[in-house]
PDB file of C-alpha atoms in Angstrom:
ATOM      1  CA  MET A  11       0.000   0.000   0.000  1.00  0.00           C
ATOM      2  CA  ASN A  12       1.396   3.401  -1.033  1.00  0.00           C
ATOM      3  CA  LEU A  13       0.652   5.797   1.814  1.00  0.00           C
ATOM      4  CA  ASN A  14       1.024   8.810  -0.497  1.00  0.00           C
ATOM      5  CA  ASP A  15      -2.158   7.655  -2.223  1.00  0.00           C
ATOM      6  CA  HIS A  16      -4.063   8.349   0.992  1.00  0.00           C
ATOM      7  CA  PHE A  17      -2.313  11.281   2.717  1.00  0.00           C
ATOM      8  CA  ASP A  18       0.692  13.487   1.985  1.00  0.00           C
ATOM      9  CA  ALA A  19       1.394  14.940   5.432  1.00  0.00           C
ATOM     10  CA  ILE A  20       1.241  13.773   9.048  1.00  0.00           C
ATOM     11  CA  SER A  21       0.519  16.062  11.988  1.00  0.00           C
ATOM     12  CA  PHE A  22       1.574  15.070  15.510  1.00  0.00           C
ATOM     13  CA  SER A  23      -0.040  16.899  18.419  1.00  0.00           C
ATOM     14  CA  GLY A  24       1.741  18.550  21.291  1.00  0.00           C
ATOM     15  CA  CYS A  25       1.209  16.198  24.210  1.00  0.00           C
ATOM     16  CA  GLY A  26       4.159  16.115  26.614  1.00  0.00           C
ATOM     17  CA  THR A  27       5.042  12.598  27.698  1.00  0.00           C
ATOM     18  CA  LEU A  28       1.930  11.164  26.054  1.00  0.00           C
ATOM     19  CA  ASN A  29       4.145  11.298  22.968  1.00  0.00           C
ATOM     20  CA  PHE A  30       4.914   7.612  23.539  1.00  0.00           C
ATOM     21  CA  TYR A  31       1.458   6.927  22.066  1.00  0.00           C
ATOM     22  CA  GLN A  32       2.368   8.915  18.948  1.00  0.00           C
ATOM     23  CA  CYS A  33       5.686   7.045  18.678  1.00  0.00           C
ATOM     24  CA  GLY A  34       3.647   3.848  18.515  1.00  0.00           C
ATOM     25  CA  VAL A  35       1.493   5.334  15.760  1.00  0.00           C
ATOM     26  CA  ALA A  36       4.619   6.316  13.843  1.00  0.00           C
ATOM     27  CA  TYR A  37       6.082   2.831  14.240  1.00  0.00           C
ATOM     28  CA  ALA A  38       2.952   1.237  12.746  1.00  0.00           C
ATOM     29  CA  LEU A  39       3.047   3.668   9.816  1.00  0.00           C
ATOM     30  CA  GLN A  40       6.707   2.858   9.223  1.00  0.00           C
ATOM     31  CA  GLN A  41       5.782  -0.803   8.810  1.00  0.00           C
ATOM     32  CA  TYR A  42       3.736   0.255   5.772  1.00  0.00           C
ATOM     33  CA  GLY A  43       6.675   2.247   4.396  1.00  0.00           C
ATOM     34  CA  LEU A  44       6.619   6.001   4.976  1.00  0.00           C
ATOM     35  CA  PRO A  45       7.540   7.646   1.643  1.00  0.00           C
ATOM     36  CA  GLN A  46      10.610   9.898   1.535  1.00  0.00           C
ATOM     37  CA  SER A  47       8.348  12.666   0.218  1.00  0.00           C
ATOM     38  CA  MET A  48       6.066  12.653   3.288  1.00  0.00           C
ATOM     39  CA  HIS A  49       5.706  15.991   5.076  1.00  0.00           C
ATOM     40  CA  TYR A  50       5.434  16.337   8.860  1.00  0.00           C
ATOM     41  CA  ALA A  51       4.024  18.987  11.166  1.00  0.00           C
ATOM     42  CA  GLY A  52       3.816  19.158  14.909  1.00  0.00           C
ATOM     43  CA  ALA A  53       3.814  21.139  18.107  1.00  0.00           C
ATOM     44  CA  SER A  54       5.973  20.568  21.161  1.00  0.00           C
ATOM     45  CA  ALA A  55       6.850  16.863  21.523  1.00  0.00           C
ATOM     46  CA  GLY A  56       5.024  16.198  18.255  1.00  0.00           C
ATOM     47  CA  ALA A  57       7.360  18.596  16.444  1.00  0.00           C
ATOM     48  CA  GLY A  58      10.408  16.720  17.678  1.00  0.00           C
ATOM     49  CA  LEU A  59       8.901  13.428  16.552  1.00  0.00           C
ATOM     50  CA  GLY A  60       8.185  14.856  13.101  1.00  0.00           C
ATOM     51  CA  VAL A  61      11.795  15.992  12.667  1.00  0.00           C
ATOM     52  CA  LEU A  62      13.165  12.579  13.577  1.00  0.00           C
ATOM     53  CA  LEU A  63      10.750  10.715  11.305  1.00  0.00           C
ATOM     54  CA  ALA A  64      11.621  13.030   8.414  1.00  0.00           C
ATOM     55  CA  GLN A  65      15.293  12.117   8.785  1.00  0.00           C
ATOM     56  CA  GLY A  66      14.397   8.417   8.837  1.00  0.00           C
ATOM     57  CA  SER A  67      14.844   7.559  12.528  1.00  0.00           C
ATOM     58  CA  ASP A  68      13.139   4.377  13.711  1.00  0.00           C
ATOM     59  CA  ALA A  69      10.110   5.173  15.886  1.00  0.00           C
ATOM     60  CA  GLN A  70      10.794   2.277  18.243  1.00  0.00           C
ATOM     61  CA  GLU A  71      14.337   3.547  18.822  1.00  0.00           C
ATOM     62  CA  ILE A  72      12.972   7.059  19.411  1.00  0.00           C
ATOM     63  CA  ALA A  73      10.695   5.703  22.142  1.00  0.00           C
ATOM     64  CA  SER A  74      13.459   3.551  23.630  1.00  0.00           C
ATOM     65  CA  VAL A  75      15.923   6.447  23.931  1.00  0.00           C
ATOM     66  CA  ALA A  76      13.231   8.697  25.432  1.00  0.00           C
ATOM     67  CA  ILE A  77      12.341   6.023  27.992  1.00  0.00           C
ATOM     68  CA  ASP A  78      15.986   5.582  29.018  1.00  0.00           C
ATOM     69  CA  ILE A  79      16.422   9.328  29.540  1.00  0.00           C
ATOM     70  CA  LEU A  80      13.172   9.783  31.478  1.00  0.00           C
ATOM     71  CA  LYS A  81      13.361   6.572  33.529  1.00  0.00           C
ATOM     72  CA  PRO A  82      14.908   8.257  36.621  1.00  0.00           C
ATOM     73  CA  HIS A  83      12.107  10.840  36.608  1.00  0.00           C
ATOM     74  CA  ALA A  84       9.094   8.490  36.569  1.00  0.00           C
ATOM     75  CA  HIS A  85       5.937  10.143  37.960  1.00  0.00           C
ATOM     76  CA  ALA A  86       7.523  13.629  37.938  1.00  0.00           C
ATOM     77  CA  ASN A  87       5.134  16.439  36.968  1.00  0.00           C
ATOM     78  CA  ILE A  88       6.820  18.209  34.063  1.00  0.00           C
ATOM     79  CA  LEU A  89       4.859  21.413  34.709  1.00  0.00           C
ATOM     80  CA  TYR A  90       6.916  21.880  37.871  1.00  0.00           C
ATOM     81  CA  ARG A  91      10.133  20.173  36.778  1.00  0.00           C
ATOM     82  CA  SER A  92      11.571  22.300  33.997  1.00  0.00           C
ATOM     83  CA  ASP A  93      14.954  20.722  34.768  1.00  0.00           C
ATOM     84  CA  VAL A  94      13.602  17.361  33.605  1.00  0.00           C
ATOM     85  CA  LEU A  95      12.511  18.837  30.277  1.00  0.00           C
ATOM     86  CA  LEU A  96      15.827  20.656  29.809  1.00  0.00           C
ATOM     87  CA  GLU A  97      17.845  17.508  30.475  1.00  0.00           C
ATOM     88  CA  PHE A  98      15.595  15.529  28.164  1.00  0.00           C
ATOM     89  CA  ALA A  99      15.859  18.045  25.309  1.00  0.00           C
ATOM     90  CA  ASN A 100      19.653  18.252  25.572  1.00  0.00           C
ATOM     91  CA  ARG A 101      20.244  14.506  25.610  1.00  0.00           C
ATOM     92  CA  PHE A 102      17.470  13.552  23.185  1.00  0.00           C
ATOM     93  CA  LEU A 103      18.308  16.041  20.440  1.00  0.00           C
ATOM     94  CA  GLY A 104      22.019  15.407  20.942  1.00  0.00           C
ATOM     95  CA  HIS A 105      21.483  11.689  20.397  1.00  0.00           C
ATOM     96  CA  PHE A 106      19.509  11.925  17.147  1.00  0.00           C
ATOM     97  CA  LEU A 107      20.409  15.135  15.308  1.00  0.00           C
ATOM     98  CA  SER A 108      23.528  15.329  13.145  1.00  0.00           C
ATOM     99  CA  GLU A 109      24.956  17.406  10.305  1.00  0.00           C
ATOM    100  CA  GLU A 110      23.155  15.091   7.872  1.00  0.00           C
ATOM    101  CA  THR A 111      19.742  15.965   9.333  1.00  0.00           C
ATOM    102  CA  LEU A 112      19.052  19.194   7.415  1.00  0.00           C
ATOM    103  CA  PRO A 113      19.882  17.884   3.916  1.00  0.00           C
ATOM    104  CA  ILE A 114      17.639  14.879   4.567  1.00  0.00           C
ATOM    105  CA  ILE A 115      14.573  16.663   5.930  1.00  0.00           C
ATOM    106  CA  GLY A 116      14.709  19.573   3.451  1.00  0.00           C
ATOM    107  CA  HIS A 117      11.497  21.580   3.826  1.00  0.00           C
ATOM    108  CA  ARG A 118       9.397  18.589   4.852  1.00  0.00           C
ATOM    109  CA  VAL A 119       8.968  19.570   8.518  1.00  0.00           C
ATOM    110  CA  SER A 120       6.842  22.395   9.942  1.00  0.00           C
ATOM    111  CA  VAL A 121       7.338  23.295  13.604  1.00  0.00           C
ATOM    112  CA  SER A 122       4.560  25.099  15.495  1.00  0.00           C
ATOM    113  CA  ILE A 123       5.828  27.820  17.863  1.00  0.00           C
ATOM    114  CA  THR A 124       3.903  30.356  19.949  1.00  0.00           C
ATOM    115  CA  ARG A 125       5.137  33.955  20.004  1.00  0.00           C
ATOM    116  CA  ALA A 126       4.881  35.857  23.268  1.00  0.00           C
ATOM    117  CA  PRO A 127       3.194  37.905  24.544  1.00  0.00           C
ATOM    118  CA  SER A 128       0.811  37.983  21.550  1.00  0.00           C
ATOM    119  CA  ILE A 129       0.118  34.191  21.627  1.00  0.00           C
ATOM    120  CA  LYS A 130       0.288  34.261  17.833  1.00  0.00           C
ATOM    121  CA  ASN A 131       1.329  31.128  15.992  1.00  0.00           C
ATOM    122  CA  LEU A 132       4.535  30.844  14.011  1.00  0.00           C
ATOM    123  CA  MET A 133       5.069  27.909  11.646  1.00  0.00           C
ATOM    124  CA  VAL A 134       8.705  27.333  10.709  1.00  0.00           C
ATOM    125  CA  ASN A 135       9.766  25.007   7.886  1.00  0.00           C
ATOM    126  CA  GLU A 136      13.077  26.535   6.832  1.00  0.00           C
ATOM    127  CA  PHE A 137      16.119  26.212   9.081  1.00  0.00           C
ATOM    128  CA  HIS A 138      19.432  28.044   8.722  1.00  0.00           C
ATOM    129  CA  ASP A 139      21.550  25.300  10.257  1.00  0.00           C
ATOM    130  CA  LEU A 140      21.420  22.482  12.798  1.00  0.00           C
ATOM    131  CA  ASN A 141      21.470  24.900  15.734  1.00  0.00           C
ATOM    132  CA  ASP A 142      18.518  26.776  14.254  1.00  0.00           C
ATOM    133  CA  LEU A 143      16.553  23.532  13.876  1.00  0.00           C
ATOM    134  CA  SER A 144      17.371  22.503  17.444  1.00  0.00           C
ATOM    135  CA  ALA A 145      16.353  25.954  18.716  1.00  0.00           C
ATOM    136  CA  ALA A 146      13.034  25.717  16.864  1.00  0.00           C
ATOM    137  CA  VAL A 147      12.202  22.363  18.464  1.00  0.00           C
ATOM    138  CA  ARG A 148      13.218  23.664  21.909  1.00  0.00           C
ATOM    139  CA  ALA A 149      11.019  26.743  21.465  1.00  0.00           C
ATOM    140  CA  SER A 150       8.098  24.584  20.373  1.00  0.00           C
ATOM    141  CA  CYS A 151       8.531  22.474  23.530  1.00  0.00           C
ATOM    142  CA  HIS A 152       9.077  25.293  26.039  1.00  0.00           C
ATOM    143  CA  ILE A 153       6.523  25.210  28.856  1.00  0.00           C
ATOM    144  CA  PRO A 154       6.584  28.569  30.691  1.00  0.00           C
ATOM    145  CA  SER A 155       7.672  28.458  34.321  1.00  0.00           C
ATOM    146  CA  ARG A 156       8.058  31.113  37.005  1.00  0.00           C
ATOM    147  CA  ARG A 157      11.795  31.184  36.412  1.00  0.00           C
ATOM    148  CA  VAL A 158      11.810  31.002  32.608  1.00  0.00           C
ATOM    149  CA  ARG A 159       8.615  32.280  31.037  1.00  0.00           C
ATOM    150  CA  THR A 160       9.772  32.399  27.437  1.00  0.00           C
ATOM    151  CA  ILE A 161      12.692  31.195  25.346  1.00  0.00           C
ATOM    152  CA  ARG A 162      14.470  33.070  22.551  1.00  0.00           C
ATOM    153  CA  PHE A 163      14.198  31.853  18.977  1.00  0.00           C
ATOM    154  CA  ARG A 164      15.608  34.101  16.242  1.00  0.00           C
ATOM    155  CA  GLN A 165      15.475  37.021  18.683  1.00  0.00           C
ATOM    156  CA  MET A 166      11.767  36.430  19.321  1.00  0.00           C
ATOM    157  CA  ARG A 167      10.259  35.553  22.676  1.00  0.00           C
ATOM    158  CA  CYS A 168       8.565  32.190  22.248  1.00  0.00           C
ATOM    159  CA  MET A 169       6.963  29.301  24.086  1.00  0.00           C
ATOM    160  CA  ASP A 170       5.247  25.968  23.500  1.00  0.00           C
ATOM    161  CA  GLY A 171       3.617  25.739  20.084  1.00  0.00           C
ATOM    162  CA  GLY A 172       0.634  23.966  21.601  1.00  0.00           C
ATOM    163  CA  PHE A 173      -0.610  27.231  23.109  1.00  0.00           C
ATOM    164  CA  SER A 174      -1.464  28.596  19.647  1.00  0.00           C
ATOM    165  CA  ASN A 175      -1.717  25.594  17.294  1.00  0.00           C
ATOM    166  CA  ASN A 176      -1.395  22.165  18.849  1.00  0.00           C
ATOM    167  CA  SER A 177      -2.244  20.141  15.759  1.00  0.00           C
ATOM    168  CA  PRO A 178      -1.213  21.972  12.572  1.00  0.00           C
ATOM    169  CA  VAL A 179      -2.752  21.024   9.228  1.00  0.00           C
ATOM    170  CA  LEU A 180      -0.456  21.426   6.210  1.00  0.00           C
ATOM    171  CA  THR A 181      -2.600  20.118   3.362  1.00  0.00           C
ATOM    172  CA  PRO A 182      -6.197  18.927   2.921  1.00  0.00           C
ATOM    173  CA  ARG A 183      -4.762  15.381   2.942  1.00  0.00           C
ATOM    174  CA  THR A 184      -3.043  15.668   6.332  1.00  0.00           C
ATOM    175  CA  LEU A 185      -3.303  12.672   8.658  1.00  0.00           C
ATOM    176  CA  ARG A 186      -3.905  14.067  12.157  1.00  0.00           C
ATOM    177  CA  VAL A 187      -2.578  12.092  15.133  1.00  0.00           C
ATOM    178  CA  SER A 188      -3.538  12.873  18.730  1.00  0.00           C
ATOM    179  CA  PRO A 189      -3.072  10.930  21.987  1.00  0.00           C
ATOM    180  CA  PHE A 190      -6.154  12.567  23.519  1.00  0.00           C
ATOM    181  CA  PHE A 191      -9.249  10.359  23.366  1.00  0.00           C
ATOM    182  CA  PHE A 192     -11.580  13.380  23.205  1.00  0.00           C
ATOM    183  CA  ASP A 193      -9.900  14.826  20.087  1.00  0.00           C
ATOM    184  CA  ALA A 194     -12.602  13.834  17.629  1.00  0.00           C
ATOM    185  CA  ARG A 195     -11.010  15.783  14.764  1.00  0.00           C
ATOM    186  CA  ALA A 196      -7.985  13.477  14.770  1.00  0.00           C
ATOM    187  CA  ASP A 197      -7.735  10.520  12.400  1.00  0.00           C
ATOM    188  CA  VAL A 198      -5.790   8.418  14.901  1.00  0.00           C
ATOM    189  CA  PHE A 199      -6.645   8.767  18.588  1.00  0.00           C
ATOM    190  CA  PRO A 200      -6.950   6.366  21.535  1.00  0.00           C
ATOM    191  CA  SER A 201      -9.779   4.980  23.604  1.00  0.00           C
ATOM    192  CA  PRO A 202     -10.602   6.645  26.956  1.00  0.00           C
ATOM    193  CA  LYS A 203      -8.369   4.159  28.774  1.00  0.00           C
ATOM    194  CA  VAL A 204      -5.397   6.251  27.594  1.00  0.00           C
ATOM    195  CA  THR A 205      -5.735   8.904  30.279  1.00  0.00           C
ATOM    196  CA  PRO A 206      -4.728  12.529  29.529  1.00  0.00           C
ATOM    197  CA  TRP A 207      -2.711  13.099  32.700  1.00  0.00           C
ATOM    198  CA  TRP A 208       0.252  11.195  31.254  1.00  0.00           C
ATOM    199  CA  ALA A 209       0.819  14.315  29.146  1.00  0.00           C
ATOM    200  CA  ILE A 210       2.270  16.070  32.213  1.00  0.00           C
ATOM    201  CA  LYS A 211       3.313  13.100  34.349  1.00  0.00           C
ATOM    202  CA  VAL A 212       6.354  11.077  33.263  1.00  0.00           C
ATOM    203  CA  PRO A 213       5.187   7.466  32.824  1.00  0.00           C
ATOM    204  CA  PRO A 214       7.244   4.606  34.268  1.00  0.00           C
ATOM    205  CA  VAL A 215       8.860   2.244  31.775  1.00  0.00           C
ATOM    206  CA  GLU A 216       5.990  -0.277  31.646  1.00  0.00           C
ATOM    207  CA  LYS A 217       3.393   2.460  31.118  1.00  0.00           C
ATOM    208  CA  ALA A 218       5.456   4.179  28.438  1.00  0.00           C
ATOM    209  CA  TRP A 219       5.646   0.960  26.410  1.00  0.00           C
ATOM    210  CA  ALA A 220       1.933   0.347  27.009  1.00  0.00           C
ATOM    211  CA  LEU A 221       1.184   3.777  25.508  1.00  0.00           C
ATOM    212  CA  PHE A 222       3.453   2.923  22.567  1.00  0.00           C
ATOM    213  CA  GLU A 223       1.574  -0.325  21.970  1.00  0.00           C
ATOM    214  CA  GLU A 224      -1.804   1.453  22.090  1.00  0.00           C
ATOM    215  CA  GLY A 225      -0.652   3.871  19.412  1.00  0.00           C
ATOM    216  CA  GLU A 226       0.736   1.062  17.275  1.00  0.00           C
ATOM    217  CA  LYS A 227      -2.540  -0.852  17.559  1.00  0.00           C
ATOM    218  CA  ASP A 228      -4.750   2.131  16.687  1.00  0.00           C
ATOM    219  CA  ALA A 229      -2.663   3.127  13.664  1.00  0.00           C
ATOM    220  CA  ALA A 230      -2.515  -0.462  12.399  1.00  0.00           C
ATOM    221  CA  ALA A 231      -6.314  -0.647  12.662  1.00  0.00           C
ATOM    222  CA  LEU A 232      -6.671   2.495  10.547  1.00  0.00           C
ATOM    223  CA  MET A 233      -4.240   1.167   7.933  1.00  0.00           C
ATOM    224  CA  GLN A 234      -6.192  -2.079   7.682  1.00  0.00           C
ATOM    225  CA  LYS A 235      -9.416  -0.098   7.314  1.00  0.00           C
ATOM    226  CA  ILE A 236      -7.881   1.871   4.455  1.00  0.00           C
ATOM    227  CA  LYS A 237      -6.458  -1.246   2.806  1.00  0.00           C
ATOM    228  CA  ASN A 238      -9.407  -3.621   3.192  1.00  0.00           C
ATOM    229  CA  GLU A 239     -12.432  -1.334   3.157  1.00  0.00           C
ATOM    230  CA  GLY A 240     -11.245   1.492   0.936  1.00  0.00           C
ATOM    231  CA  TYR A 241     -11.663   3.984   3.776  1.00  0.00           C
ATOM    232  CA  ALA A 242     -10.639   7.533   2.816  1.00  0.00           C
ATOM    233  CA  VAL A 243      -8.976   9.856   5.319  1.00  0.00           C
ATOM    234  CA  PRO A 244     -11.278  12.932   5.578  1.00  0.00           C
ATOM    235  CA  THR A 245      -9.979  16.080   3.888  1.00  0.00           C
ATOM    236  CA  LYS A 246      -9.292  19.070   6.112  1.00  0.00           C
ATOM    237  CA  SER A 247      -9.159  22.854   6.002  1.00  0.00           C
ATOM    238  CA  VAL A 248      -5.572  24.039   5.846  1.00  0.00           C
ATOM    239  CA  ASP A 249      -4.402  26.286   8.693  1.00  0.00           C
ATOM    240  CA  GLY A 250      -4.548  29.853   7.419  1.00  0.00           C
ATOM    241  CA  GLY A 251      -6.739  28.903   4.442  1.00  0.00           C
ATOM    242  CA  PRO A 252     -10.100  30.535   3.650  1.00  0.00           C
ATOM    243  CA  ASN A 253     -12.098  27.758   5.331  1.00  0.00           C
ATOM    244  CA  ALA A 254      -9.713  27.021   8.187  1.00  0.00           C
ATOM    245  CA  THR A 255     -10.890  26.871  11.742  1.00  0.00           C
ATOM    246  CA  GLN A 256      -8.775  28.368  14.524  1.00  0.00           C
ATOM    247  CA  GLY A 257      -5.753  26.244  15.323  1.00  0.00           C
ATOM    248  CA  THR A 258      -6.469  23.717  18.048  1.00  0.00           C
ATOM    249  CA  ARG A 259      -4.783  24.445  21.371  1.00  0.00           C
ATOM    250  CA  PHE A 260      -3.277  22.118  23.929  1.00  0.00           C
ATOM    251  CA  PRO A 261      -6.181  20.958  26.176  1.00  0.00           C
ATOM    252  CA  MET A 262      -4.482  22.046  29.407  1.00  0.00           C
ATOM    253  CA  GLN A 263      -7.681  22.424  31.431  1.00  0.00           C
ATOM    254  CA  THR A 264      -8.826  18.891  30.581  1.00  0.00           C
ATOM    255  CA  VAL A 265      -5.387  17.433  31.314  1.00  0.00           C
ATOM    256  CA  LEU A 266      -5.163  19.191  34.686  1.00  0.00           C
ATOM    257  CA  GLN A 267      -8.682  18.089  35.640  1.00  0.00           C
ATOM    258  CA  SER A 268      -7.814  14.500  34.729  1.00  0.00           C
ATOM    259  CA  HIS A 269      -4.666  14.702  36.862  1.00  0.00           C
ATOM    260  CA  LYS A 270      -6.621  16.156  39.790  1.00  0.00           C
ATOM    261  CA  GLU A 271      -9.215  13.379  39.618  1.00  0.00           C
ATOM    262  CA  ALA A 272      -6.495  10.717  39.461  1.00  0.00           C
ATOM    263  CA  ARG A 273      -4.786  12.084  42.578  1.00  0.00           C
ATOM    264  CA  SER A 274      -8.031  12.211  44.566  1.00  0.00           C
ATOM    265  CA  SER A 275      -9.195   8.712  43.605  1.00  0.00           C
TER     266      SER A 275
END
């Protein structure tokens, strides 16, 4: 099955450490052969995943490296542990990115960044060098804290791309991936048993792999539906186009409520 016959871009949502679900989705798609021409878009953790897939990194290895880095911080709340995110970004990007990255990805990756204080969205798909690419991903992933509210990218004050456009749409044939069960506009999303609070709470090793397997299962089910039943991925309004809806934002209120309920149960 040629995936380009069904969609020409993949959008990964900003989702913190729920990104293990999206890694599982990516792994299933890789089993069907992701074309070299595929475009990727994403916010926050989803942006980082898109960059690595565009350069041809194996999704299972991406998840494995992330799990190894985060293992000592299991159950940490990343909203209050900016040091965990900083350590993760430094080690993770350092492991995967190389001088060969930019020539490989070309202009096939769009990174969603939020400008401050306007909360206007900035989509970046051209990068000056490897440092510029790394800075774009860091800006897209930056959760404001009391100590560091914004991060500089190209002399602009920026923060997490999910605050302005959490699930960017590049073309009408974009496949949208989200790890939030209530995101009905996504093409691949989990059942309610994948709870939203794992977006801000670092999952232990077993849970991280369980999230990966859920994503793999859901994506494989969609691929079989396309292959066996002729299912067509719904077309979408392009962000910024005449019929586009406002960019979806990271569902922070829902995630926090889910976390609160989990702690009180």
